[in-house]
Amino acid sequence: MKEIQINLTVRVVSLDELTADDRELVLKAKDMTANSYSPYSHFKVGAALRLADGSIYCGSNQENASFPVGLCAERTAFCFAQANAPEQAPVAIAIAAFTGGAFLGKPVSPCGACRQALLEAETRYGRPIRVLLYGEDGIYIVDSVRDLLPLTFDGSEME
Ligand code: THU
């Protein structure tokens, strides 16, 4: 038998320990929770995506009475950016979630579908996207989406 070890490094920092750029991104993600349309889950998620030129595109989760039609905050921000600035590689994304009158203590983590969507952008632009997951008790930083989605399906198998 053979084993494959897959390692993930997560740095845990406070808002004060972030660079000014990263702090701005996290604060925008927090602000964006206010724009969430989530009458079904009452789980308000905000996302802020920074592109290579420094511009920031924001999103929030948008739900629908037909539940599968809803879209996560990460993908609203991502699609907004891709639709308007496809020439710019995404370089970092911050995510925050607010529910029951407070931000989550433990960092919110992107769903599998969002990881898959962001992963394709990493492959497409050949640049990692840093992921900043906001929690009141600490902010998790992961250096690439690929780290969050090991054993990926990236389409290369179809070539
Ligand atoms: N949601 C996001 O927008 N991002 C995440 O990372 C996790 C989940 C949304 C989808 C849905 O509107 C609500 O949160 C509950 O799942």
XYZ file of N, CA and C in Angstrom, residues 25-136:
336
model
N -9.932 44.332 1.907
C -10.722 43.280 1.265
C -11.663 42.609 2.276
N -11.133 42.319 3.448
C -11.946 41.672 4.489
C -13.068 42.607 4.947
N -12.762 43.871 5.110
C -13.801 44.818 5.567
C -14.889 44.971 4.505
N -14.491 44.933 3.241
C -15.507 44.999 2.167
C -16.385 43.749 2.183
N -15.791 42.593 2.400
C -16.575 41.349 2.471
C -17.572 41.441 3.629
N -17.114 41.972 4.760
C -18.022 42.137 5.907
C -19.169 43.081 5.534
N -18.829 44.208 4.925
C -19.857 45.197 4.532
C -20.886 44.570 3.591
N -20.384 43.733 2.692
C -21.261 43.161 1.663
C -22.315 42.215 2.226
N -22.120 41.721 3.437
C -23.152 40.842 4.020
C -24.484 41.590 4.120
N -24.422 42.908 4.231
C -25.656 43.712 4.339
C -26.465 43.662 3.046
N -25.820 43.337 1.929
C -26.524 43.302 0.635
C -27.018 41.907 0.265
N -26.822 40.974 1.171
C -27.265 39.601 0.909
C -28.785 39.553 0.760
N -29.250 38.744 -0.188
C -30.682 38.452 -0.281
C -30.841 37.006 0.169
N -31.173 36.824 1.430
C -31.201 35.468 1.997
C -32.404 35.269 2.915
N -33.631 35.450 2.346
C -34.820 35.304 3.182
C -35.082 33.860 3.607
N -34.397 32.906 2.985
C -34.662 31.495 3.302
C -33.690 30.970 4.350
N -32.414 31.273 4.185
C -31.428 30.764 5.145
C -31.106 31.771 6.257
N -31.366 33.042 5.992
C -30.967 34.113 6.927
C -29.461 34.054 7.208
N -28.727 33.506 6.266
C -27.272 33.391 6.390
C -26.680 34.360 5.365
N -26.199 35.485 5.871
C -25.780 36.570 4.977
C -24.278 36.469 4.724
N -23.929 36.247 3.471
C -22.521 36.079 3.122
C -22.082 37.219 2.205
N -20.892 37.725 2.453
C -20.306 38.767 1.608
C -18.960 38.296 1.089
N -18.618 38.726 -0.113
C -17.324 38.354 -0.691
C -16.730 39.558 -1.407
N -15.419 39.669 -1.366
C -14.710 40.734 -2.079
C -13.514 40.103 -2.780
N -13.440 40.340 -4.078
C -12.402 39.714 -4.906
C -11.479 40.803 -5.446
N -10.196 40.633 -5.179
C -9.222 41.603 -5.713
C -8.616 41.062 -6.998
N -8.504 41.927 -7.996
C -7.889 41.542 -9.270
C -6.451 42.057 -9.326
N -5.721 41.580 -10.318
C -4.283 41.897 -10.407
C -4.017 43.403 -10.486
N -4.937 44.166 -11.070
C -4.727 45.621 -11.178
C -5.141 46.363 -9.905
N -5.538 45.609 -8.878
C -5.895 46.225 -7.592
C -7.379 46.510 -7.435
N -8.125 46.395 -8.526
C -9.567 46.673 -8.428
C -10.246 45.573 -7.608
N -11.384 45.927 -7.027
C -12.107 44.995 -6.155
C -13.542 44.858 -6.661
N -13.977 43.632 -6.800
C -15.365 43.337 -7.190
C -16.018 42.580 -6.030
N -17.192 43.049 -5.648
C -17.842 42.489 -4.462
C -19.103 41.733 -4.820
N -19.517 40.847 -3.931
C -20.756 40.098 -4.135
C -21.362 39.694 -2.810
N -22.604 39.239 -2.869
C -23.281 38.683 -1.691
C -24.185 37.566 -2.169
N -24.557 36.675 -1.259
C -25.389 35.550 -1.703
C -26.790 36.020 -2.074
N -27.312 35.426 -3.138
C -28.608 35.811 -3.701
C -29.463 34.552 -3.815
N -30.448 34.468 -2.933
C -31.267 33.248 -2.882
C -32.522 33.383 -3.740
N -33.234 32.253 -3.859
C -34.444 32.211 -4.670
C -35.386 31.171 -4.070
N -36.699 31.391 -4.258
C -37.692 30.436 -3.757
C -37.446 29.051 -4.347
N -36.920 29.011 -5.548
C -36.461 27.747 -6.126
C -34.998 27.600 -5.695
N -34.779 26.923 -4.592
C -33.491 26.970 -3.880
C -32.234 26.809 -4.750
N -32.207 25.839 -5.685
C -30.958 25.657 -6.453
C -30.597 26.844 -7.340
N -31.552 27.732 -7.552
C -31.283 28.912 -8.387
C -30.379 29.911 -7.645
N -30.381 29.858 -6.330
C -29.587 30.803 -5.535
C -28.102 30.699 -5.844
N -27.401 31.777 -5.579
C -25.960 31.805 -5.856
C -25.202 32.299 -4.619
N -24.063 31.687 -4.381
C -23.213 32.073 -3.247
C -22.554 33.430 -3.505
N -22.172 34.059 -2.410
C -21.493 35.354 -2.480
C -20.213 35.283 -3.317
N -19.467 34.209 -3.139
C -18.181 34.085 -3.837
C -18.379 34.114 -5.347
N -19.422 33.384 -5.806
C -19.607 33.320 -7.255
C -20.273 34.572 -7.803
N -21.048 35.293 -6.993
C -21.573 36.564 -7.519
C -20.406 37.533 -7.726
N -19.487 37.578 -6.761
C -18.312 38.463 -6.900
C -17.447 38.013 -8.079
N -17.231 36.727 -8.163
C -16.367 36.173 -9.209
C -16.957 36.429 -10.601
N -18.249 36.156 -10.766
C -18.872 36.348 -12.088
C -18.927 37.834 -12.449
N -19.170 38.674 -11.469
C -19.168 40.123 -11.677
C -17.795 40.558 -12.225
N -16.747 40.071 -11.594
C -15.385 40.433 -12.012
C -15.069 39.867 -13.398
N -15.403 38.607 -13.597
C -15.082 37.970 -14.882
C -15.831 38.618 -16.038
N -17.067 39.025 -15.752
C -17.886 39.623 -16.811
C -17.394 41.016 -17.186
N -16.781 41.708 -16.237
C -16.377 43.092 -16.483
C -14.892 43.304 -16.710
N -14.075 42.423 -16.180
C -12.623 42.605 -16.313
C -11.948 41.258 -16.561
N -12.311 40.583 -17.657
C -11.757 39.243 -17.890
C -10.257 39.244 -18.135
N -9.686 40.424 -18.439
C -8.252 40.482 -18.708
C -7.430 40.510 -17.408
N -8.097 40.670 -16.269
C -7.395 40.776 -14.990
C -7.519 39.484 -14.196
N -6.385 38.931 -13.787
C -6.403 37.710 -12.969
C -6.911 38.022 -11.568
N -7.789 37.189 -11.032
C -8.140 37.324 -9.610
C -6.931 36.930 -8.753
N -6.649 37.688 -7.702
C -5.478 37.370 -6.873
C -5.814 37.089 -5.412
N -6.966 37.565 -4.957
C -7.339 37.291 -3.554
C -8.844 37.434 -3.393
N -9.397 36.616 -2.506
C -10.829 36.738 -2.202
C -11.012 36.678 -0.690
N -11.876 37.559 -0.187
C -12.233 37.540 1.241
C -13.710 37.202 1.363
N -14.041 36.459 2.394
C -15.417 36.000 2.610
C -15.774 36.219 4.077
N -17.018 36.675 4.301
C -17.503 36.840 5.678
C -18.960 36.415 5.732
N -19.416 35.947 6.885
C -20.820 35.530 7.024
C -21.406 36.086 8.322
N -22.661 36.528 8.215
C -23.366 37.171 9.323
C -24.701 36.453 9.503
N -24.963 35.978 10.700
C -26.255 35.320 10.943
C -26.616 35.454 12.424
N -27.923 35.494 12.693
C -28.359 35.626 14.090
C -27.834 36.888 14.740
N -27.656 37.941 13.963
C -27.233 39.235 14.514
C -25.742 39.377 14.758
N -24.945 38.445 14.268
C -23.491 38.541 14.503
C -22.707 37.867 13.384
N -21.466 38.301 13.252
C -20.559 37.589 12.347
C -20.163 36.264 13.000
N -19.902 35.281 12.157
C -19.504 33.979 12.684
C -18.196 34.107 13.468
N -18.105 33.352 14.552
C -16.851 33.323 15.308
C -15.809 32.534 14.546
N -16.217 31.363 14.066
C -15.320 30.495 13.297
C -15.416 30.917 11.836
N -14.312 30.996 11.137
C -14.366 31.479 9.753
C -15.313 30.687 8.863
N -16.009 31.414 7.980
C -16.878 30.775 6.998
C -15.986 30.189 5.901
N -16.409 29.094 5.339
C -15.586 28.413 4.334
C -16.372 28.243 3.037
N -15.756 28.459 1.901
C -16.515 28.373 0.637
C -16.971 26.958 0.316
N -18.139 26.853 -0.320
C -18.686 25.538 -0.673
C -17.863 24.929 -1.818
N -18.106 23.678 -2.078
C -17.352 22.971 -3.113
C -17.517 23.574 -4.493
N -18.747 24.019 -4.802
C -18.985 24.587 -6.137
C -18.178 25.870 -6.322
N -18.101 26.691 -5.288
C -17.319 27.938 -5.394
C -15.831 27.635 -5.509
N -15.382 26.639 -4.761
C -13.968 26.249 -4.871
C -13.655 25.821 -6.307
N -14.568 25.046 -6.883
C -14.363 24.557 -8.248
C -14.320 25.722 -9.240
N -15.227 26.682 -9.069
C -15.278 27.843 -9.986
C -14.000 28.670 -9.871
N -13.549 28.901 -8.638
C -12.346 29.721 -8.432
C -11.096 28.978 -8.894
N -11.105 27.672 -8.701
C -9.953 26.869 -9.124
C -9.701 27.018 -10.625
N -10.784 27.047 -11.382
C -10.620 27.158 -12.840
C -9.976 28.499 -13.201
N -10.270 29.535 -12.418
C -9.625 30.837 -12.676
C -8.126 30.760 -12.354
N -7.774 30.035 -11.311
C -6.340 29.863 -11.008
C -5.632 29.204 -12.194
N -6.262 28.196 -12.731
C -5.666 27.472 -13.865
C -5.623 28.385 -15.083
N -6.733 29.061 -15.328
C -6.857 29.904 -16.525
C -5.820 31.029 -16.552
N -5.623 31.670 -15.398
C -4.696 32.815 -15.353
C -3.299 32.423 -14.893
N -3.160 31.179 -14.446
C -1.844 30.726 -13.981
C -1.368 31.451 -12.753
N -2.319 31.873 -11.911
C -1.943 32.577 -10.671
C -2.792 32.065 -9.517
N -2.177 31.856 -8.363
C -2.977 31.431 -7.213
C -3.880 32.560 -6.711
N -4.999 32.179 -6.180
C -5.895 33.154 -5.548
C -5.812 32.917 -4.042
N -5.325 33.921 -3.309
C -5.276 33.782 -1.846
C -6.686 33.880 -1.289
N -6.965 33.092 -0.265
C -8.315 33.048 0.296
C -8.258 33.517 1.745
N -9.080 34.524 2.055
C -9.134 35.075 3.418
C -10.525 34.807 3.978
N -10.588 33.966 4.997
C -11.881 33.552 5.560
C -12.064 34.270 6.889
N -13.050 35.162 6.927
C -13.218 35.970 8.134
C -13.989 35.230 9.213
N -13.482 35.284 10.432
C -14.199 34.847 11.632
C -13.890 35.856 12.716
N -14.838 36.062 13.606
C -14.602 37.011 14.702
C -13.424 36.554 15.577
